[in-house]
Tab-separated table of C-alpha atoms in Angstrom:
chain	number	residue	atom	x	y	z
A	177	MET	CA	-0.025	-0.089	-0.061
A	178	THR	CA	2.806	2.568	0.853
A	179	TYR	CA	4.520	1.593	-2.450
A	180	LEU	CA	1.591	2.148	-4.423
A	181	PHE	CA	1.068	5.540	-2.616
A	182	GLN	CA	4.706	6.576	-3.171
A	183	ASN	CA	4.464	5.870	-6.899
A	184	GLN	CA	1.035	7.893	-7.151
A	185	ILE	CA	2.782	10.903	-5.205
A	186	GLN	CA	5.542	10.406	-7.939
A	187	LEU	CA	3.322	10.273	-10.587
A	188	ILE	CA	1.687	13.676	-9.223
A	189	LYS	CA	4.958	15.289	-9.331
A	190	THR	CA	6.082	13.963	-12.722
A	191	MET	CA	2.733	15.522	-14.095
A	192	VAL	CA	3.302	18.731	-12.403
A	193	THR	CA	6.636	19.188	-13.714
A	194	PHE	CA	5.581	18.296	-17.332
A	195	LYS	CA	2.762	20.954	-17.043
A	196	LEU	CA	5.055	23.713	-15.697
A	197	GLU	CA	7.560	23.077	-18.480
A	198	ALA	CA	5.085	22.913	-21.188
A	199	GLU	CA	3.428	26.090	-20.157
A	200	SER	CA	6.821	27.843	-20.028
A	201	LYS	CA	7.282	27.053	-23.613
A	202	ARG	CA	4.154	28.078	-24.971
A	203	THR	CA	4.623	31.604	-24.276
A	204	TYR	CA	7.438	34.129	-24.941
A	205	ALA	CA	6.954	35.673	-21.579
A	206	GLY	CA	6.785	32.088	-19.768
A	207	TYR	CA	6.879	32.399	-16.132
A	208	PHE	CA	6.569	36.338	-15.869
A	209	TRP	CA	2.880	35.964	-17.304
A	210	TRP	CA	2.003	34.222	-13.982
A	211	LEU	CA	2.716	37.848	-12.414
A	212	PHE	CA	1.650	40.077	-15.123
A	213	GLU	CA	-1.965	38.470	-15.406
A	214	PRO	CA	-2.941	39.571	-11.895
A	215	LEU	CA	-1.309	42.915	-12.083
A	216	MET	CA	-3.430	43.798	-15.241
A	217	ASN	CA	-6.600	42.581	-13.036
A	218	VAL	CA	-5.523	44.833	-10.194
A	219	PHE	CA	-4.893	47.831	-12.686
A	220	ILE	CA	-8.660	47.303	-14.008
A	221	TYR	CA	-10.248	47.035	-10.608
A	222	TYR	CA	-7.945	49.879	-9.096
A	223	LEU	CA	-9.129	52.237	-12.119
A	224	LEU	CA	-12.659	51.134	-11.384
A	225	PHE	CA	-13.260	51.150	-7.732
A	226	LYS	CA	-10.295	53.710	-6.490
A	227	VAL	CA	-10.164	56.141	-9.494
A	228	PHE	CA	-13.646	56.285	-10.809
A	229	PHE	CA	-15.904	55.264	-7.809
A	230	LYS	CA	-13.443	56.759	-4.924
A	231	ARG	CA	-13.613	53.404	-3.049
A	232	GLY	CA	-10.760	52.021	-0.916
A	233	GLY	CA	-7.893	53.260	1.304
A	234	ASP	CA	-4.370	54.279	0.914
A	235	ASP	CA	-3.374	50.759	0.744
A	236	TYR	CA	-6.054	49.473	-1.524
A	237	ILE	CA	-3.579	48.338	-4.177
A	238	GLN	CA	-2.050	46.076	-1.661
A	239	PHE	CA	-5.359	45.110	-0.111
A	240	LEU	CA	-6.701	44.211	-3.858
A	241	PHE	CA	-3.523	42.282	-5.006
A	242	LEU	CA	-3.655	39.945	-2.236
A	243	GLY	CA	-7.009	39.172	-2.331
A	244	LEU	CA	-7.174	38.731	-6.219
A	245	ILE	CA	-4.047	36.459	-6.392
A	246	ILE	CA	-5.332	34.160	-3.650
A	247	TRP	CA	-8.887	34.227	-5.220
A	248	LYS	CA	-7.404	33.115	-8.617
A	249	TRP	CA	-5.614	30.337	-7.285
A	250	PHE	CA	-8.775	28.665	-5.717
A	251	SER	CA	-10.977	29.589	-8.617
A	252	ASP	CA	-8.369	28.415	-11.280
A	253	CYS	CA	-8.219	24.930	-9.490
A	254	LEU	CA	-11.812	24.658	-9.369
A	255	MET	CA	-12.471	25.355	-12.986
A	256	LYS	CA	-9.478	23.314	-14.240
A	257	THR	CA	-10.393	20.337	-11.993
A	258	SER	CA	-14.098	19.988	-13.008
A	259	ASP	CA	-13.538	18.120	-16.101
A	260	CYS	CA	-9.890	16.882	-15.459
A	261	ILE	CA	-11.159	13.427	-15.215
A	262	LYS	CA	-13.137	13.635	-18.643
A	263	SER	CA	-10.030	15.064	-20.367
A	264	GLN	CA	-7.904	11.960	-19.386
A	265	LYS	CA	-10.561	9.399	-20.946
A	266	VAL	CA	-7.906	7.991	-23.385
A	267	LEU	CA	-5.466	7.218	-20.311
A	268	ILE	CA	-8.181	6.239	-18.166
A	269	SER	CA	-9.437	3.655	-20.892
A	270	LYS	CA	-5.802	1.953	-21.231
A	271	ILE	CA	-4.586	1.988	-17.579
A	272	TYR	CA	-6.028	2.308	-14.062
A	273	ILE	CA	-5.004	5.166	-12.267
A	274	PRO	CA	-6.651	6.625	-8.969
A	275	LYS	CA	-8.903	9.390	-10.005
A	276	TYR	CA	-7.623	11.713	-7.323
A	277	VAL	CA	-4.265	11.812	-9.079
A	278	PHE	CA	-5.777	13.981	-11.838
A	279	PRO	CA	-7.173	16.890	-9.587
A	280	SER	CA	-4.362	16.867	-7.594
A	281	VAL	CA	-2.037	17.277	-10.570
A	282	GLU	CA	-4.175	20.600	-11.492
A	283	VAL	CA	-4.175	21.811	-7.861
A	284	PHE	CA	-0.598	21.459	-7.136
A	285	TYR	CA	0.187	22.949	-10.558
A	286	ALA	CA	-1.534	25.833	-9.927
A	287	THR	CA	-0.448	26.170	-6.084
A	288	PHE	CA	3.223	26.314	-7.386
A	289	LYS	CA	2.355	29.322	-9.459
A	290	PHE	CA	0.548	30.877	-6.601
A	291	LEU	CA	3.627	30.402	-4.360
A	292	ILE	CA	5.975	32.151	-6.766
A	293	ILE	CA	3.635	35.003	-6.977
A	294	PHE	CA	3.097	35.147	-3.414
A	295	LEU	CA	6.792	35.170	-2.483
A	296	ILE	CA	7.556	38.094	-4.892
A	297	THR	CA	4.555	39.807	-3.478
A	298	CYS	CA	5.666	39.576	0.035
A	299	MET	CA	9.107	40.691	-0.981
A	300	VAL	CA	7.717	43.834	-2.873
A	301	LEU	CA	5.729	44.880	0.064
A	302	SER	CA	8.482	44.438	2.682
A	303	PHE	CA	10.279	47.058	0.498
A	304	ILE	CA	7.547	49.731	0.542
A	305	GLY	CA	6.523	49.540	4.083
A	306	TYR	CA	5.250	46.046	5.079
A	307	PRO	CA	8.289	44.406	6.538
A	308	PHE	CA	8.702	40.664	7.871
A	309	HIS	CA	7.673	39.936	11.112
A	310	LEU	CA	7.152	36.968	13.642
A	311	ARG	CA	3.313	36.838	12.674
A	312	TYR	CA	4.731	35.824	9.219
A	313	LEU	CA	5.008	32.339	10.696
A	314	LEU	CA	1.329	31.880	10.935
A	315	LEU	CA	1.229	32.404	7.094
A	316	PRO	CA	1.961	28.627	6.289
A	317	PHE	CA	-0.884	27.696	8.347
A	318	ILE	CA	-3.320	29.915	6.712
A	319	LEU	CA	-2.163	29.060	3.115
A	320	PHE	CA	-2.097	25.404	3.984
A	321	THR	CA	-5.801	25.735	5.094
A	322	VAL	CA	-6.476	27.448	1.611
A	323	LEU	CA	-4.935	24.222	-0.119
A	324	ILE	CA	-7.119	21.740	1.749
A	325	LEU	CA	-10.241	23.921	1.064
A	326	THR	CA	-9.308	23.990	-2.423
A	327	LEU	CA	-8.387	20.479	-2.753
A	328	GLY	CA	-11.545	19.318	-1.073
A	329	LEU	CA	-13.806	21.430	-3.399
A	330	SER	CA	-11.711	20.254	-6.429
A	331	PHE	CA	-12.176	16.772	-5.466
A	332	ILE	CA	-15.900	17.330	-5.060
A	333	PHE	CA	-16.366	18.953	-8.343
A	334	ALA	CA	-13.847	16.393	-9.970
A	335	ALA	CA	-16.012	13.671	-8.859
A	336	LEU	CA	-19.468	15.144	-9.916
A	337	THR	CA	-18.812	16.631	-13.355
A	338	PRO	CA	-18.206	13.122	-15.300
A	339	LEU	CA	-21.498	12.045	-13.841
A	340	PHE	CA	-23.452	15.409	-14.386
A	341	PRO	CA	-21.491	17.534	-17.447
A	342	ASP	CA	-23.865	20.563	-16.389
A	343	VAL	CA	-21.885	20.883	-13.058
A	344	LYS	CA	-19.090	22.758	-15.006
A	345	PHE	CA	-21.465	25.145	-16.475
A	346	LEU	CA	-23.257	26.052	-13.086
A	347	LEU	CA	-19.625	26.094	-11.481
A	348	GLY	CA	-18.526	28.882	-13.684
A	349	HIS	CA	-21.529	31.044	-12.839
A	350	PHE	CA	-21.345	30.218	-9.118
A	351	LEU	CA	-17.653	31.433	-9.131
A	352	ARG	CA	-18.259	34.644	-10.925
A	353	LEU	CA	-21.388	35.238	-8.009
A	354	ALA	CA	-18.881	34.094	-5.121
A	355	PHE	CA	-16.217	36.581	-6.259
A	356	TYR	CA	-18.182	39.547	-4.833
A	357	PRO	CA	-18.898	38.336	-1.469
A	358	SER	CA	-15.287	36.818	-0.964
A	359	GLY	CA	-13.781	40.075	0.428
A	360	ILE	CA	-11.723	40.648	-2.517
A	361	LEU	CA	-12.600	44.173	-3.518
A	362	PHE	CA	-13.731	45.480	-0.079
A	363	SER	CA	-13.461	44.535	3.488
A	364	ILE	CA	-16.202	43.457	5.648
A	365	GLU	CA	-16.592	47.020	7.160
A	366	ASN	CA	-17.174	48.494	3.698
A	367	ILE	CA	-20.338	46.301	2.983
A	368	PRO	CA	-23.704	47.224	4.454
A	369	GLU	CA	-24.346	45.404	7.586
A	370	LYS	CA	-27.220	43.447	6.610
A	371	TYR	CA	-24.741	41.575	4.028
A	372	HIS	CA	-22.128	40.869	6.625
A	373	PHE	CA	-23.112	37.169	6.957
A	374	LEU	CA	-22.089	36.832	3.104
A	375	VAL	CA	-18.492	37.404	3.977
A	376	LYS	CA	-18.600	36.358	7.416
A	377	TYR	CA	-19.657	32.836	6.612
A	378	ASN	CA	-17.496	32.389	3.661
A	379	PRO	CA	-14.514	30.318	4.114
A	380	VAL	CA	-12.499	32.002	1.231
A	381	ALA	CA	-13.127	35.479	2.617
A	382	GLN	CA	-12.251	34.451	6.035
A	383	LEU	CA	-8.800	33.144	4.599
A	384	ILE	CA	-8.232	36.112	2.569
A	385	SER	CA	-8.835	38.428	5.515
A	386	PHE	CA	-6.403	36.272	7.734
A	387	VAL	CA	-3.673	36.838	5.045
A	388	ARG	CA	-4.232	40.455	4.977
A	389	ASP	CA	-4.232	40.759	8.908
A	390	ILE	CA	-0.841	39.303	9.119
A	391	ILE	CA	0.947	41.114	6.038
A	392	LEU	CA	-0.668	44.454	5.849
A	393	TYR	CA	-2.188	44.854	9.306
A	394	ARG	CA	0.651	43.270	11.520
A	395	THR	CA	-2.159	41.361	13.692
A	396	VAL	CA	-2.836	37.933	14.412
A	397	PRO	CA	-6.109	36.514	12.931
A	398	ASP	CA	-8.726	35.051	14.939
A	399	LEU	CA	-7.444	31.561	15.639
A	400	ASN	CA	-10.693	30.369	16.551
A	401	SER	CA	-12.362	31.476	13.091
A	402	TRP	CA	-9.218	29.764	11.666
A	403	ALA	CA	-9.720	26.270	13.451
A	404	VAL	CA	-13.398	26.332	12.177
A	405	VAL	CA	-12.436	27.118	8.728
A	406	PHE	CA	-9.701	24.418	8.726
A	407	ILE	CA	-12.191	21.646	10.291
A	408	PHE	CA	-14.480	22.608	7.560
A	409	SER	CA	-12.193	22.213	4.727
A	410	SER	CA	-10.781	18.917	5.817
A	411	MET	CA	-14.587	17.752	5.872
A	412	LEU	CA	-14.859	18.750	2.541
A	413	LEU	CA	-11.528	17.016	1.566
A	414	GLY	CA	-12.799	13.765	3.237
A	415	LEU	CA	-15.914	13.997	1.346
A	416	GLY	CA	-14.310	14.691	-2.090
A	417	LEU	CA	-11.967	11.712	-1.472
A	418	ILE	CA	-15.313	9.446	-0.604
A	419	LEU	CA	-16.822	10.322	-3.790
A	420	LEU	CA	-13.682	9.694	-5.933
A	421	LYS	CA	-13.224	6.491	-4.304
A	422	ARG	CA	-16.886	5.802	-4.900
A	423	PHE	CA	-16.961	6.550	-8.532
A	424	ASP	CA	-13.671	5.391	-9.085
A	425	ARG	CA	-14.434	2.391	-11.489
A	426	VAL	CA	-17.709	4.071	-13.047
A	427	TYR	CA	-15.705	7.002	-14.657
A	428	ALA	CA	-14.355	4.727	-17.534
A	429	ARG	CA	-17.796	3.968	-18.732
A	430	VAL	CA	-19.478	7.176	-18.335
A	431	ILE	CA	-16.684	9.290	-20.129
């Protein structure tokens, strides 16, 4: 069992490496495009909300960029994993591979890209008035929770989409709607009180807020809230693994 698991982990690492190398060769900018894309999004939202509508504070660019890169990591994973099993139907028809491998590849591929952008962001922020401090030691725990949440939801959607193809279509609309109450454009203080529950009970919004608390405001996040989000994310991961295991042998017939 341990040997098989080690082989599956090695397979995931190999497939992630292959995807990274393939993407770097597809564009002239290569890895620099990973940073350029979120910068362009920040520029657009900054013009729209800060310049035209006069919303946001002095640190709005930093606030916005941190929210956008975490959201992009999360949403890209969900969209790409939703049909990752179906896209591998030729391979699945020829050889047995545990189906959790395919969404795992997409998630860890996106995670590697995110970590590069995040590290660069932290370095830049440290030079413009947001120096490193001891509370940064909490960041790995927060980001690990984002990873667990992302893996859990990715496994669930990856498991369901081959059986119910409309799930991917609905997911795209859901993510567009979920973007706004996820605390990316504004903090909960800038939202009408009657809508606070949309942010307060949104795990993505909570995790983005925790990262901002540490980096921008040099404060310790609410650890009780973090523990609740971590437990909830772990439950989703367990559910995703159960679904993939339950339908593991079914996918070869339905895709």
